[in-house]
PDB file of C-alpha atoms and ligand atoms in Angstrom:
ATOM      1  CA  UNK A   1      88.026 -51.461   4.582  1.00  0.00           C
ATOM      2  CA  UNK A   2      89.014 -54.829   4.269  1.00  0.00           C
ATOM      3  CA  UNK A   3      86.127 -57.458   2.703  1.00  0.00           C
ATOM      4  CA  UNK A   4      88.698 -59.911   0.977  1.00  0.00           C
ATOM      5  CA  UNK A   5      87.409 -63.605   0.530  1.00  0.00           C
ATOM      6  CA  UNK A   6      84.293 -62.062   2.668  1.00  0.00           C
ATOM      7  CA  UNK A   7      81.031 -62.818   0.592  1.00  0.00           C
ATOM      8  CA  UNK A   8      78.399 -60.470  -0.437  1.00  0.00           C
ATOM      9  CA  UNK A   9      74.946 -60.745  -1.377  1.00  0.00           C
ATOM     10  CA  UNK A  10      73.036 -57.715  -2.345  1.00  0.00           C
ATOM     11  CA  UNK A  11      69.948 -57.569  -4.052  1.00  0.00           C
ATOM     12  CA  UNK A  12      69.020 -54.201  -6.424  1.00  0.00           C
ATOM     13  CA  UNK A  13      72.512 -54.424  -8.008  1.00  0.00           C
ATOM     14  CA  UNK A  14      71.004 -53.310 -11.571  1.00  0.00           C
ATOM     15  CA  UNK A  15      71.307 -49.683 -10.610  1.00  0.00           C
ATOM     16  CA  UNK A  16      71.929 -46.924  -8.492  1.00  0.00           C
ATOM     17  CA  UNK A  17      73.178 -47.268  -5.198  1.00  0.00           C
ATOM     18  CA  UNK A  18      72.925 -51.062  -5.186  1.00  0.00           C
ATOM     19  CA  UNK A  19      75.110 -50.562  -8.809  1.00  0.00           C
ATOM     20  CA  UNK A  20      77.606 -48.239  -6.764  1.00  0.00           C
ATOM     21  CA  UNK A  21      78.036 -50.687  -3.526  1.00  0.00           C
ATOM     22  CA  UNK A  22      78.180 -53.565  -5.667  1.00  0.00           C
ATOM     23  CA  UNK A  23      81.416 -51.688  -7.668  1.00  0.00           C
ATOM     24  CA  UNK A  24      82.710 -50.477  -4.347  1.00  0.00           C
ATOM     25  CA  UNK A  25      82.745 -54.014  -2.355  1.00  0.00           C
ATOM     26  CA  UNK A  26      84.687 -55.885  -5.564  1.00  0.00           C
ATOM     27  CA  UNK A  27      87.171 -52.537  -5.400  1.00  0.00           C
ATOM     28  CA  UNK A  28      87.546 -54.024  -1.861  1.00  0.00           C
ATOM     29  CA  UNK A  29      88.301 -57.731  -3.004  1.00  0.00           C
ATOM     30  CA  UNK A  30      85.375 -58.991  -1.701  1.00  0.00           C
ATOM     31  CA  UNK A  31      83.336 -62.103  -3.525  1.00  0.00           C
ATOM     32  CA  UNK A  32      79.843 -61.216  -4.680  1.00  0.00           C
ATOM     33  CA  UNK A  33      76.650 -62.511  -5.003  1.00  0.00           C
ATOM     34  CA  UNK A  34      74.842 -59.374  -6.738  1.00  0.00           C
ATOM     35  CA  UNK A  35      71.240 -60.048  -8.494  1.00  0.00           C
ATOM     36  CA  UNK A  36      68.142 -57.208  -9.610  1.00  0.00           C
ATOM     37  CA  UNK A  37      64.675 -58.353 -11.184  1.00  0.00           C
ATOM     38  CA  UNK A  38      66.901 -55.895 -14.365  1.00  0.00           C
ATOM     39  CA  UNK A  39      69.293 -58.011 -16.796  1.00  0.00           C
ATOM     40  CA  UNK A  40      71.400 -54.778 -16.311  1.00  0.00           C
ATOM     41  CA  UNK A  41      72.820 -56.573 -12.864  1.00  0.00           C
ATOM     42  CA  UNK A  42      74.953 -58.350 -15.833  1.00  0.00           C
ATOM     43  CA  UNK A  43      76.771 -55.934 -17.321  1.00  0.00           C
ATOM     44  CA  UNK A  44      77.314 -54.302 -13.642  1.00  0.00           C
ATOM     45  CA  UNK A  45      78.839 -57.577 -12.855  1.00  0.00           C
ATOM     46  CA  UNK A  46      81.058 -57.021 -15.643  1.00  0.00           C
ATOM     47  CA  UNK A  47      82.212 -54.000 -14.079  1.00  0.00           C
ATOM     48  CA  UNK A  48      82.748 -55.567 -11.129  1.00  0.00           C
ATOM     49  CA  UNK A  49      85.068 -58.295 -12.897  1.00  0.00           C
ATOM     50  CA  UNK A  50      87.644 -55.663 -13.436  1.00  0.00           C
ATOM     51  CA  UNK A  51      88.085 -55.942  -9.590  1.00  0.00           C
ATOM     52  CA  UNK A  52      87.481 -59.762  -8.855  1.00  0.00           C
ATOM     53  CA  UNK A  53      86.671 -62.635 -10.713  1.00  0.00           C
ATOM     54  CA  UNK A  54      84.665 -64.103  -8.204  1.00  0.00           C
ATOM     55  CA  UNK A  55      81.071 -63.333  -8.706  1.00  0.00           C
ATOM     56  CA  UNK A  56      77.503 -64.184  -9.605  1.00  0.00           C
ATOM     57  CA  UNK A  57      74.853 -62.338 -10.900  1.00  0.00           C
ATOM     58  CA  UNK A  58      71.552 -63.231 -11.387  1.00  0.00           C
ATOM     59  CA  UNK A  59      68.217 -61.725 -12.618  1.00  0.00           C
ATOM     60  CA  UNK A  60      65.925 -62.521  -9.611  1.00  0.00           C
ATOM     61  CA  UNK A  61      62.794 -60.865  -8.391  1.00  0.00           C
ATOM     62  CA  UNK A  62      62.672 -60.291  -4.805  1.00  0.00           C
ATOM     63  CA  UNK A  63      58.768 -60.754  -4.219  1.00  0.00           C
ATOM     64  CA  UNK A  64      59.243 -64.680  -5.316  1.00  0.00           C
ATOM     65  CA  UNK A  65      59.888 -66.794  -2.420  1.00  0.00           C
ATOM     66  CA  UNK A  66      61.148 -69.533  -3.951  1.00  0.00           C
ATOM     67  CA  UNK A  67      63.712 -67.796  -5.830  1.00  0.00           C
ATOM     68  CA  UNK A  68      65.090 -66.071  -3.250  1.00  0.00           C
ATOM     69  CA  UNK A  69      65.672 -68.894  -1.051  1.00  0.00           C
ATOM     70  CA  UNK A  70      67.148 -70.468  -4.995  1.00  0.00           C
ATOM     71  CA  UNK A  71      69.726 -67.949  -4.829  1.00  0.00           C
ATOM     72  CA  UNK A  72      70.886 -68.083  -1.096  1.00  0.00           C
ATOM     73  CA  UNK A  73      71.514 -71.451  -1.920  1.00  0.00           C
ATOM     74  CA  UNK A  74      73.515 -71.161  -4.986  1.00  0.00           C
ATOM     75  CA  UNK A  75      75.511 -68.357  -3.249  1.00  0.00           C
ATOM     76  CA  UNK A  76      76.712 -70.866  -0.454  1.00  0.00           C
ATOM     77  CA  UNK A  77      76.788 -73.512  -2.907  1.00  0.00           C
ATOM     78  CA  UNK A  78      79.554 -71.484  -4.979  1.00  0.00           C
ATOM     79  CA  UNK A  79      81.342 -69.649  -2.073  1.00  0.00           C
ATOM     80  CA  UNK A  80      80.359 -72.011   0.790  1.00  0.00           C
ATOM     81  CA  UNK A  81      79.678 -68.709   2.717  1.00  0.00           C
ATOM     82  CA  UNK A  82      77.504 -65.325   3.371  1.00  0.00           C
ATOM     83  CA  UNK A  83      79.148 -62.573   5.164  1.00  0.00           C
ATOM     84  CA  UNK A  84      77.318 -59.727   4.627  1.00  0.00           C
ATOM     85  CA  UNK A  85      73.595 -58.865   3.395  1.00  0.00           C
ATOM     86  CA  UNK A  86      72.812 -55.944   1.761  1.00  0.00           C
ATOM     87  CA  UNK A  87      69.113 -55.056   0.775  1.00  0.00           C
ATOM     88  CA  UNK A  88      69.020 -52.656  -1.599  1.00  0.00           C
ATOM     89  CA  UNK A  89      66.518 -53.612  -4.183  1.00  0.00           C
ATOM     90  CA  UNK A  90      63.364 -51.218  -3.516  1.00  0.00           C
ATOM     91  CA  UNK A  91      60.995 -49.447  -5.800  1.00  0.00           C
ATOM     92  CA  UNK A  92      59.032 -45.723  -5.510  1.00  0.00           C
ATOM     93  CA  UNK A  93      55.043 -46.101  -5.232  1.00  0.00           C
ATOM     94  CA  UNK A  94      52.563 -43.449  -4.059  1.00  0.00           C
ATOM     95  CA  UNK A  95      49.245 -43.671  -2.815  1.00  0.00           C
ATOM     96  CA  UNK A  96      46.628 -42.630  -0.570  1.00  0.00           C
ATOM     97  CA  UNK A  97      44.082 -44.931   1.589  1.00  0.00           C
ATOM     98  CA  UNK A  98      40.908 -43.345  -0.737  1.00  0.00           C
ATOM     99  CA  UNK A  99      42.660 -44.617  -3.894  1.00  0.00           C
ATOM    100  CA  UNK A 100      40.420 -47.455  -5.540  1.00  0.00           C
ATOM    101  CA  UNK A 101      43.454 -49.538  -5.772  1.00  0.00           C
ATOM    102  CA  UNK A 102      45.283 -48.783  -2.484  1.00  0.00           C
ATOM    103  CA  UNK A 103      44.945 -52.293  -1.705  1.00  0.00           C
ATOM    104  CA  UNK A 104      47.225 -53.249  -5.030  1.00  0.00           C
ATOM    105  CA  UNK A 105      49.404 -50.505  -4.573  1.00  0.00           C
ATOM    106  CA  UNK A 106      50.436 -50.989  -0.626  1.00  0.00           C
ATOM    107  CA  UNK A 107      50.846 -54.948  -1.041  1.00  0.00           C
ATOM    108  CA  UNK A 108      53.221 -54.794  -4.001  1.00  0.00           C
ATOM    109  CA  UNK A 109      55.444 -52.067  -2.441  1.00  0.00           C
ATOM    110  CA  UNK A 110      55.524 -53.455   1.169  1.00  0.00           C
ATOM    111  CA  UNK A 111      56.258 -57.195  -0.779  1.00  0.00           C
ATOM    112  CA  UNK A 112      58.868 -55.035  -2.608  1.00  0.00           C
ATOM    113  CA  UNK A 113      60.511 -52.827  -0.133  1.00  0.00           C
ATOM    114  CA  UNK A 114      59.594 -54.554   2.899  1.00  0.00           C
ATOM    115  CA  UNK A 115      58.812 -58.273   3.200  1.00  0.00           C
ATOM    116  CA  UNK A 116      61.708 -59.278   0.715  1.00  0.00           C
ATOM    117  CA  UNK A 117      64.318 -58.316   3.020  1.00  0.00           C
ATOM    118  CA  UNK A 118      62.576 -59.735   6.182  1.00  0.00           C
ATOM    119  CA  UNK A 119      62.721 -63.260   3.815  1.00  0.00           C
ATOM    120  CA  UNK A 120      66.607 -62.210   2.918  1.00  0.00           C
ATOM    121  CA  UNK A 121      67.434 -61.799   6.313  1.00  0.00           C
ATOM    122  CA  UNK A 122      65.247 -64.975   7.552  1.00  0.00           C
ATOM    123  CA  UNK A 123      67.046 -67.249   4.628  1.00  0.00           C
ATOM    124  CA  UNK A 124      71.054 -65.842   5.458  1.00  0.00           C
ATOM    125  CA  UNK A 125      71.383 -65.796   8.942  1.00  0.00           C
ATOM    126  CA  UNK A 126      71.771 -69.310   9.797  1.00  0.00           C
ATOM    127  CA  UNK A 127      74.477 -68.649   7.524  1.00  0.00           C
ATOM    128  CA  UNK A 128      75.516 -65.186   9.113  1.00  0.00           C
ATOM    129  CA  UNK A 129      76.090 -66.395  12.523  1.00  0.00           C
ATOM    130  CA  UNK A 130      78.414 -69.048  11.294  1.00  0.00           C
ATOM    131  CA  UNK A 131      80.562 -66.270  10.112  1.00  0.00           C
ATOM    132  CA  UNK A 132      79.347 -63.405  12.494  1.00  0.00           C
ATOM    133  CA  UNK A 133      78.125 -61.165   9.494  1.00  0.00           C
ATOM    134  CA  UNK A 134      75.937 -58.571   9.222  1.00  0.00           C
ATOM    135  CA  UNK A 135      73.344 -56.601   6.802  1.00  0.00           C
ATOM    136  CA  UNK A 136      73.059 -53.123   6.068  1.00  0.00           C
ATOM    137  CA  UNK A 137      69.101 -52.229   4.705  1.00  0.00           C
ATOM    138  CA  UNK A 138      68.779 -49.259   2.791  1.00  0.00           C
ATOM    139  CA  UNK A 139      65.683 -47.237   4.197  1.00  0.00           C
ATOM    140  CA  UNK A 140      65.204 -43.996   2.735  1.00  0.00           C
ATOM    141  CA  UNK A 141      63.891 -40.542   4.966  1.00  0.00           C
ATOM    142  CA  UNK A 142      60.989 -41.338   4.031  1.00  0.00           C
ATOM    143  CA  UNK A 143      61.309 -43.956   7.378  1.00  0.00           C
ATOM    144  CA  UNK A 144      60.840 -40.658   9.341  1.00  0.00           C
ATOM    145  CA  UNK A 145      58.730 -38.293   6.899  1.00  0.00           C
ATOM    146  CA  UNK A 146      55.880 -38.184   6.346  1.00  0.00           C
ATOM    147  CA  UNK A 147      54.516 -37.073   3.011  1.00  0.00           C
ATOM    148  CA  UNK A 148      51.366 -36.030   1.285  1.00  0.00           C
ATOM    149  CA  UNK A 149      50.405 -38.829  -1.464  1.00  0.00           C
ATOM    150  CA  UNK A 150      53.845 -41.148  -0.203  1.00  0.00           C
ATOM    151  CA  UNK A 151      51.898 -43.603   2.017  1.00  0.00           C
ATOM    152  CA  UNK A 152      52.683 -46.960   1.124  1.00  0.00           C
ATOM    153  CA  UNK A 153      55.959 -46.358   0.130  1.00  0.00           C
ATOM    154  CA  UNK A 154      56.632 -44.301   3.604  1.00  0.00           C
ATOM    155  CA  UNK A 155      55.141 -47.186   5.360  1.00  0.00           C
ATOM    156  CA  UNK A 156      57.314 -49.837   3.988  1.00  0.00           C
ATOM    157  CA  UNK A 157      60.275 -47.855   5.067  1.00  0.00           C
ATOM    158  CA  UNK A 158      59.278 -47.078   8.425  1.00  0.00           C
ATOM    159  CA  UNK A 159      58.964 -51.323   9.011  1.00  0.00           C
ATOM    160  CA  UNK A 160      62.001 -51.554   7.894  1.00  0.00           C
ATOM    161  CA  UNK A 161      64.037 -49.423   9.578  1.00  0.00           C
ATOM    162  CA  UNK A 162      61.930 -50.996  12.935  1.00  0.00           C
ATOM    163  CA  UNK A 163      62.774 -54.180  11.864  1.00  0.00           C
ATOM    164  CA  UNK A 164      66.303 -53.261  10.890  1.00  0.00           C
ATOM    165  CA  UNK A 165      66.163 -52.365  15.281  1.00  0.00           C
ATOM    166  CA  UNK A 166      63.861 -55.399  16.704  1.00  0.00           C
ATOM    167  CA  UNK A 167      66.001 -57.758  14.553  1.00  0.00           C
ATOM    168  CA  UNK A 168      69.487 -56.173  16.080  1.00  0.00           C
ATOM    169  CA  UNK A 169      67.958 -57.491  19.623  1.00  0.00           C
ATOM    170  CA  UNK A 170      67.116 -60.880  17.996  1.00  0.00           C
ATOM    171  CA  UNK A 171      70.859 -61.654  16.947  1.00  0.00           C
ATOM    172  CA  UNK A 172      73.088 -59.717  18.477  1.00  0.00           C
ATOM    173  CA  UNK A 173      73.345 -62.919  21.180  1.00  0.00           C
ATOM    174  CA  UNK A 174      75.213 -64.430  17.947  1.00  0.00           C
ATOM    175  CA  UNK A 175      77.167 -61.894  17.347  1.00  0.00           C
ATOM    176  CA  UNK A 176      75.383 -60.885  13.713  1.00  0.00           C
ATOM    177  CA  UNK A 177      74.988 -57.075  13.225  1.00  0.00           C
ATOM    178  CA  UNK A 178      72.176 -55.214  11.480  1.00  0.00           C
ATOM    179  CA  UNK A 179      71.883 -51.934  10.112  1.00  0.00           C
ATOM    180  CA  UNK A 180      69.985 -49.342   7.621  1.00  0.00           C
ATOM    181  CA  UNK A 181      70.865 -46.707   5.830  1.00  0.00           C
ATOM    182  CA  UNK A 182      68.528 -43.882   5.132  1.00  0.00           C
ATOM    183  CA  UNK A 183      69.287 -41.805   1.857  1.00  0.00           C
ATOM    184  CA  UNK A 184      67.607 -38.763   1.270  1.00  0.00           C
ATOM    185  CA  UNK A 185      67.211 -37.692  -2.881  1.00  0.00           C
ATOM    186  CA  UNK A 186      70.089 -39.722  -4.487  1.00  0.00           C
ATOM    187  CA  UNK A 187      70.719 -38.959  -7.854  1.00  0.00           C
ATOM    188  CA  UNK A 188      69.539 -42.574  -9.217  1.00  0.00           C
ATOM    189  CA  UNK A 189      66.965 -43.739 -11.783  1.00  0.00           C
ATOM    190  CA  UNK A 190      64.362 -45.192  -8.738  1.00  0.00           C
ATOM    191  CA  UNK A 191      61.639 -42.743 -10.062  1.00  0.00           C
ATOM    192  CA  UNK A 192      62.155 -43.013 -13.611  1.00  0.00           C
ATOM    193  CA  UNK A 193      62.681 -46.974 -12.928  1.00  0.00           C
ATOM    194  CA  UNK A 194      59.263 -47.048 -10.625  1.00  0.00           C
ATOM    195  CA  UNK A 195      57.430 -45.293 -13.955  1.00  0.00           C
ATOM    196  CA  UNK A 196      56.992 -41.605 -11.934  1.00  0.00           C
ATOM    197  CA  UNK A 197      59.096 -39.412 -14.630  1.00  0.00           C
ATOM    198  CA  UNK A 198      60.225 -39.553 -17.843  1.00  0.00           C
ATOM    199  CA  UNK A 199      63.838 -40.276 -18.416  1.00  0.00           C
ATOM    200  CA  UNK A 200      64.617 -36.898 -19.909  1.00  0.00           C
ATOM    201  CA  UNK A 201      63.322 -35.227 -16.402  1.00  0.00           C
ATOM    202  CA  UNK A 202      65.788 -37.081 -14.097  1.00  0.00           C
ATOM    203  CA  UNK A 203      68.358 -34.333 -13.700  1.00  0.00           C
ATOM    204  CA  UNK A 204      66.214 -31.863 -13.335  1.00  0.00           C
ATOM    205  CA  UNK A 205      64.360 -33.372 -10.486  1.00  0.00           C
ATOM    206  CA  UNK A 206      67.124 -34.055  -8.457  1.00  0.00           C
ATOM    207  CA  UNK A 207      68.530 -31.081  -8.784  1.00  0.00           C
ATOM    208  CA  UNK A 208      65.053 -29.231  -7.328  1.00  0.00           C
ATOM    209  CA  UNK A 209      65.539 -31.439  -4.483  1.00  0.00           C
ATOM    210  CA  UNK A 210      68.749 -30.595  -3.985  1.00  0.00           C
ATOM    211  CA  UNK A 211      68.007 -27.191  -3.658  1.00  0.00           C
ATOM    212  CA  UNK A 212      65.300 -28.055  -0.676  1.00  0.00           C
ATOM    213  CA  UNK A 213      68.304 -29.618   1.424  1.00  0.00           C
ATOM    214  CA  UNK A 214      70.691 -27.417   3.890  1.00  0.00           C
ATOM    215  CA  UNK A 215      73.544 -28.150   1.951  1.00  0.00           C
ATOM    216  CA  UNK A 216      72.172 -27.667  -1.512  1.00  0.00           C
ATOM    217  CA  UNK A 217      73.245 -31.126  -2.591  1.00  0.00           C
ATOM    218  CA  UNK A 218      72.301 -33.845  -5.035  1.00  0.00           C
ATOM    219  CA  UNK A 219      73.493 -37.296  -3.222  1.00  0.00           C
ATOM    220  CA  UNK A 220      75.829 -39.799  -5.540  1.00  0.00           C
ATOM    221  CA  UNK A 221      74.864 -43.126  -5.318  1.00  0.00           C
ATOM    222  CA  UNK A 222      78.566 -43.648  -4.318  1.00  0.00           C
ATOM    223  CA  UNK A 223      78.381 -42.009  -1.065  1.00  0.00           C
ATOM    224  CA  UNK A 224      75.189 -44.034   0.176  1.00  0.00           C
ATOM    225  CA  UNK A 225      77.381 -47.065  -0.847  1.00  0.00           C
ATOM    226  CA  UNK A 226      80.696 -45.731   1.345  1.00  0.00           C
ATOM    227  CA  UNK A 227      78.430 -45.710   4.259  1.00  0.00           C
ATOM    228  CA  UNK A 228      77.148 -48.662   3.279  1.00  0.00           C
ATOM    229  CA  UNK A 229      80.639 -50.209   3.441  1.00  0.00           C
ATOM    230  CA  UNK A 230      81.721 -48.515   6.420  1.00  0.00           C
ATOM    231  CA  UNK A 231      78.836 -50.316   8.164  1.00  0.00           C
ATOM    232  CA  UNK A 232      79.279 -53.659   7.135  1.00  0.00           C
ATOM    233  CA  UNK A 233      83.076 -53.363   7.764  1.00  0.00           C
ATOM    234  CA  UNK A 234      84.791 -54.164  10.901  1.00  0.00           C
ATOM    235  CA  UNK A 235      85.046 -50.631  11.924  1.00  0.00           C
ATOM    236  CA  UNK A 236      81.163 -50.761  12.693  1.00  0.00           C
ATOM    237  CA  UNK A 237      81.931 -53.292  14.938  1.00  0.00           C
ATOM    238  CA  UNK A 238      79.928 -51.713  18.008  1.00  0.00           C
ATOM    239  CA  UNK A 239      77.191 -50.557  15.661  1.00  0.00           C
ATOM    240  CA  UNK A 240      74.029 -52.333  15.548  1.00  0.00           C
ATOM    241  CA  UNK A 241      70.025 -51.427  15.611  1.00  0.00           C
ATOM    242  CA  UNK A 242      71.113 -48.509  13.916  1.00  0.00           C
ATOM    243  CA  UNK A 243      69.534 -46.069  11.261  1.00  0.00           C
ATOM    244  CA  UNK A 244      71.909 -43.651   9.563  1.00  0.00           C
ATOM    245  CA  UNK A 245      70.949 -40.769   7.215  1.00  0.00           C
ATOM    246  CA  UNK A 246      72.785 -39.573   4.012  1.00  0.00           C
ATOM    247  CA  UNK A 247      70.492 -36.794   3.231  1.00  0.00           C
ATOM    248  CA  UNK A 248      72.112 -33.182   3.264  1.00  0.00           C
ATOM    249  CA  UNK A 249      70.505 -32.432   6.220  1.00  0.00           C
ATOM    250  CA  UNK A 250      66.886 -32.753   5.220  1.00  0.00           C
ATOM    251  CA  UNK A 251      65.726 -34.819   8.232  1.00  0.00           C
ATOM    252  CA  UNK A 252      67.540 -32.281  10.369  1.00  0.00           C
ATOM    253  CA  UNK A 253      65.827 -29.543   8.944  1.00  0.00           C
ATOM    254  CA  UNK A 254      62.541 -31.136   9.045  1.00  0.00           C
ATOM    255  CA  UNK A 255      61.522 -31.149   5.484  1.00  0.00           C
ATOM    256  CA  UNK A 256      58.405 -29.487   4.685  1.00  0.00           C
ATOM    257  CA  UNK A 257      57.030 -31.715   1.764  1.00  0.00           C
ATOM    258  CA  UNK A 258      54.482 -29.728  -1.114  1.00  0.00           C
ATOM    259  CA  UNK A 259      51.181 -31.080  -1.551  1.00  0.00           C
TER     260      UNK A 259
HETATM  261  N1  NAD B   1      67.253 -42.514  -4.955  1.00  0.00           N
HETATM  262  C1  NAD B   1      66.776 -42.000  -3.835  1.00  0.00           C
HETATM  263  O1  NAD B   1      66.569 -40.779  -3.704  1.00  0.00           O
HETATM  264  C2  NAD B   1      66.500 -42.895  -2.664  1.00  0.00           C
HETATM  265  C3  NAD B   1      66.203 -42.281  -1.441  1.00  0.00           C
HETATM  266  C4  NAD B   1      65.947 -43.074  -0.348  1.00  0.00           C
HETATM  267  C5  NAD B   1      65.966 -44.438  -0.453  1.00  0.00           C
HETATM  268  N2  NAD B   1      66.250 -45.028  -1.648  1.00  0.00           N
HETATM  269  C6  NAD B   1      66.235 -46.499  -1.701  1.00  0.00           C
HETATM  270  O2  NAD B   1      67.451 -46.953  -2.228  1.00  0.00           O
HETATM  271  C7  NAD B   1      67.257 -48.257  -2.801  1.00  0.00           C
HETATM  272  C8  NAD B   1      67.910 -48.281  -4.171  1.00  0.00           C
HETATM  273  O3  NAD B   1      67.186 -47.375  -5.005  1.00  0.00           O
HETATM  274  P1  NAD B   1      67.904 -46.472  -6.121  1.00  0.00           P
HETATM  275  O4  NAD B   1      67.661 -45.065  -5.787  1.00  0.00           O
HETATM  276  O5  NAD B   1      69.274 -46.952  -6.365  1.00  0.00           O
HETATM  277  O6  NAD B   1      66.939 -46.771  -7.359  1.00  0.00           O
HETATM  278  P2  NAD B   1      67.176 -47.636  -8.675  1.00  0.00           P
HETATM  279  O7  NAD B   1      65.846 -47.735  -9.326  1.00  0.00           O
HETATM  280  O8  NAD B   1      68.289 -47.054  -9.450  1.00  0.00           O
HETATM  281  O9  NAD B   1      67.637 -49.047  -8.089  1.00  0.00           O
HETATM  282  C9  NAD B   1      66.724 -49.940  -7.507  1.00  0.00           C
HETATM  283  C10 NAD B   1      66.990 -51.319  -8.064  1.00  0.00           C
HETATM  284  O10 NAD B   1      66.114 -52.237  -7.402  1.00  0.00           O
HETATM  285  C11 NAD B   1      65.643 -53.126  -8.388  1.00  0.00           C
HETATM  286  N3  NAD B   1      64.355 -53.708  -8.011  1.00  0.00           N
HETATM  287  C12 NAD B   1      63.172 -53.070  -7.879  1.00  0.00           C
HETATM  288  N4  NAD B   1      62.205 -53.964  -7.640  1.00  0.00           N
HETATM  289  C13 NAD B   1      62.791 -55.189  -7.617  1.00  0.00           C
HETATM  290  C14 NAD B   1      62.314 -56.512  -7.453  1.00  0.00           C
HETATM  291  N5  NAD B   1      61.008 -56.751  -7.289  1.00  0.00           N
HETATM  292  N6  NAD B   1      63.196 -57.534  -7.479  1.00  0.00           N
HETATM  293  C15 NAD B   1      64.523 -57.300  -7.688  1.00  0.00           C
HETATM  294  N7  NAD B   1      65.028 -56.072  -7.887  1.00  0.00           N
HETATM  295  C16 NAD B   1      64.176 -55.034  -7.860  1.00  0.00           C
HETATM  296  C17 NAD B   1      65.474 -52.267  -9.644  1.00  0.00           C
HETATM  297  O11 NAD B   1      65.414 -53.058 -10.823  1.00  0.00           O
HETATM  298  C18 NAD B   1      66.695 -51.382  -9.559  1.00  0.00           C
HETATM  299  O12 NAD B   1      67.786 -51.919 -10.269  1.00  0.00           O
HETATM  300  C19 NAD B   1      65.748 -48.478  -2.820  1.00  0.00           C
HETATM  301  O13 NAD B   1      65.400 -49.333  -1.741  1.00  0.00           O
HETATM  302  C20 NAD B   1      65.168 -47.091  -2.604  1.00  0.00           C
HETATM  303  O14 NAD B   1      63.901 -47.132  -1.981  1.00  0.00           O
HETATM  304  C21 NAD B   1      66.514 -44.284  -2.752  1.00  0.00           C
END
């Protein structure tokens, strides 16, 4: 898939599957704008040097406004382009409405997960429709499911992937292109990262969930970030509005969460 001297920003580049589509675009050639609220976007950026040299990372949180629309400005500055959005950057938070602090919880995931790529998208698009780009969210299955103790963080993925389809309508007239992903468990750090489990229990939960799935799989961050490619590529061409799982058939079993 061919993203030479096409430009790429993508936000959660630090780890997991924003780490692995970050990698996988500058394998492809293509210039990248990568940033994470982590300093370990850095050394991915690194990585991505063995690639292509052309690339900034920065260490940028996506619930501040004014930093967000900082860093669409350096990207065009340095590029003088955006092809292709990619928002990645999300965090794990559970809840339910009787919590005390429900309040806390749901506004700092939906400003995580949610509102930060509604800004994203708001900020690149005049620059998008110069070049007829597109953006790829990542949702989760959690956009469909709906599970015990998971409410603000199902919630914020839910408006996303319905924005990710009201948006398509919006700029499809100018030829811009907008689609989500929808992993189920990928082998990442998200709930280690979002404070859930201890390092040391990462494997194993995975690999629990794994066996919950039709095809008995844990999901590599590298395969969410093929589809993520495939998407954003020319080959998607036709594709927009869209919502596409990665999730070893969970969804289409109709997973059957435990309390
Ligand atoms: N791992 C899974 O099973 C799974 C399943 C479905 C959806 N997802 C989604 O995939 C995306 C990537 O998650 P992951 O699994 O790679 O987890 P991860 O924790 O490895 O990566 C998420 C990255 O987002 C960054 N991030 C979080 N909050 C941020 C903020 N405020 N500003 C900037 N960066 C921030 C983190 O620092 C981290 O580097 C998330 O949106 C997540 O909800 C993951």
């Amino acid at each position: 898939m061919g993203f030479a001297n096409k430009v790429v920003l993508l936000s959660g580049a630090g780890s997991g599957i924003g780490e692995a589509t970050a990698i996988a675009f500058a394998k492809t050639s293509a210039i990248l704008s990568i940033f994470d609220k982590n300093e370990t976007v850095h050394a991915v950026g690194e990585t991505c040097k063995k690639y292509n040299n052309k690339i900034i990372t920065s260490t940028t949180d996506v619930t501040s406004d004014e930093d967000l629309k900082g860093l669409v400005e350096k990207t065009v500055e340095e590029f003088g382009r955006i092809d292709v959005l990619v928002n990645c950057a999300g965090s794990y938070y559970s809840g339910k409405i009787t919590d005390e602090h429900f309040m806390d919880t749901n506004e700092r995931c939906m400003k995580v997960n949610f509102r930060s790529a509604v800004l994203l998208t708001h900020l690149t698009v005049p620059h998008l429709i110069k070049t007829k780009g597109n953006i790829v969210n990542v949702t989760s299955v959690s956009s469909k499911l709906i599970t015990p103790g998971w409410l603000p963080y199902d919630v914020s993925k839910a408006a996303l992937s319905r924005f990710t389809a009201c948006a398509a309508l919006d700029l499809a007239a100018d030829h811009v292109r907008i689609n989500a992903v929808q992993p189920g468990g990928t082998q990442t750090n998200l709930l280690v990262n979002s404070g859930y489990f201890k390092a040391d229990d990462n494997h194993k939960v995975w690999k629990n969930f794994a066996k919950k799935t039709p095809l008995g799989r844990i999901i590599h961050p590298e395969e969410v970030a093929d589809l993520i490619l495939y998407l954003a590529s020319e080959k998607a061409r036709s594709i927009t509005g869209e919502e596409f799982a990665i999730d070893a058939g969970l969804l289409a079993k109709g997973y059957v969460p435990q309390k």
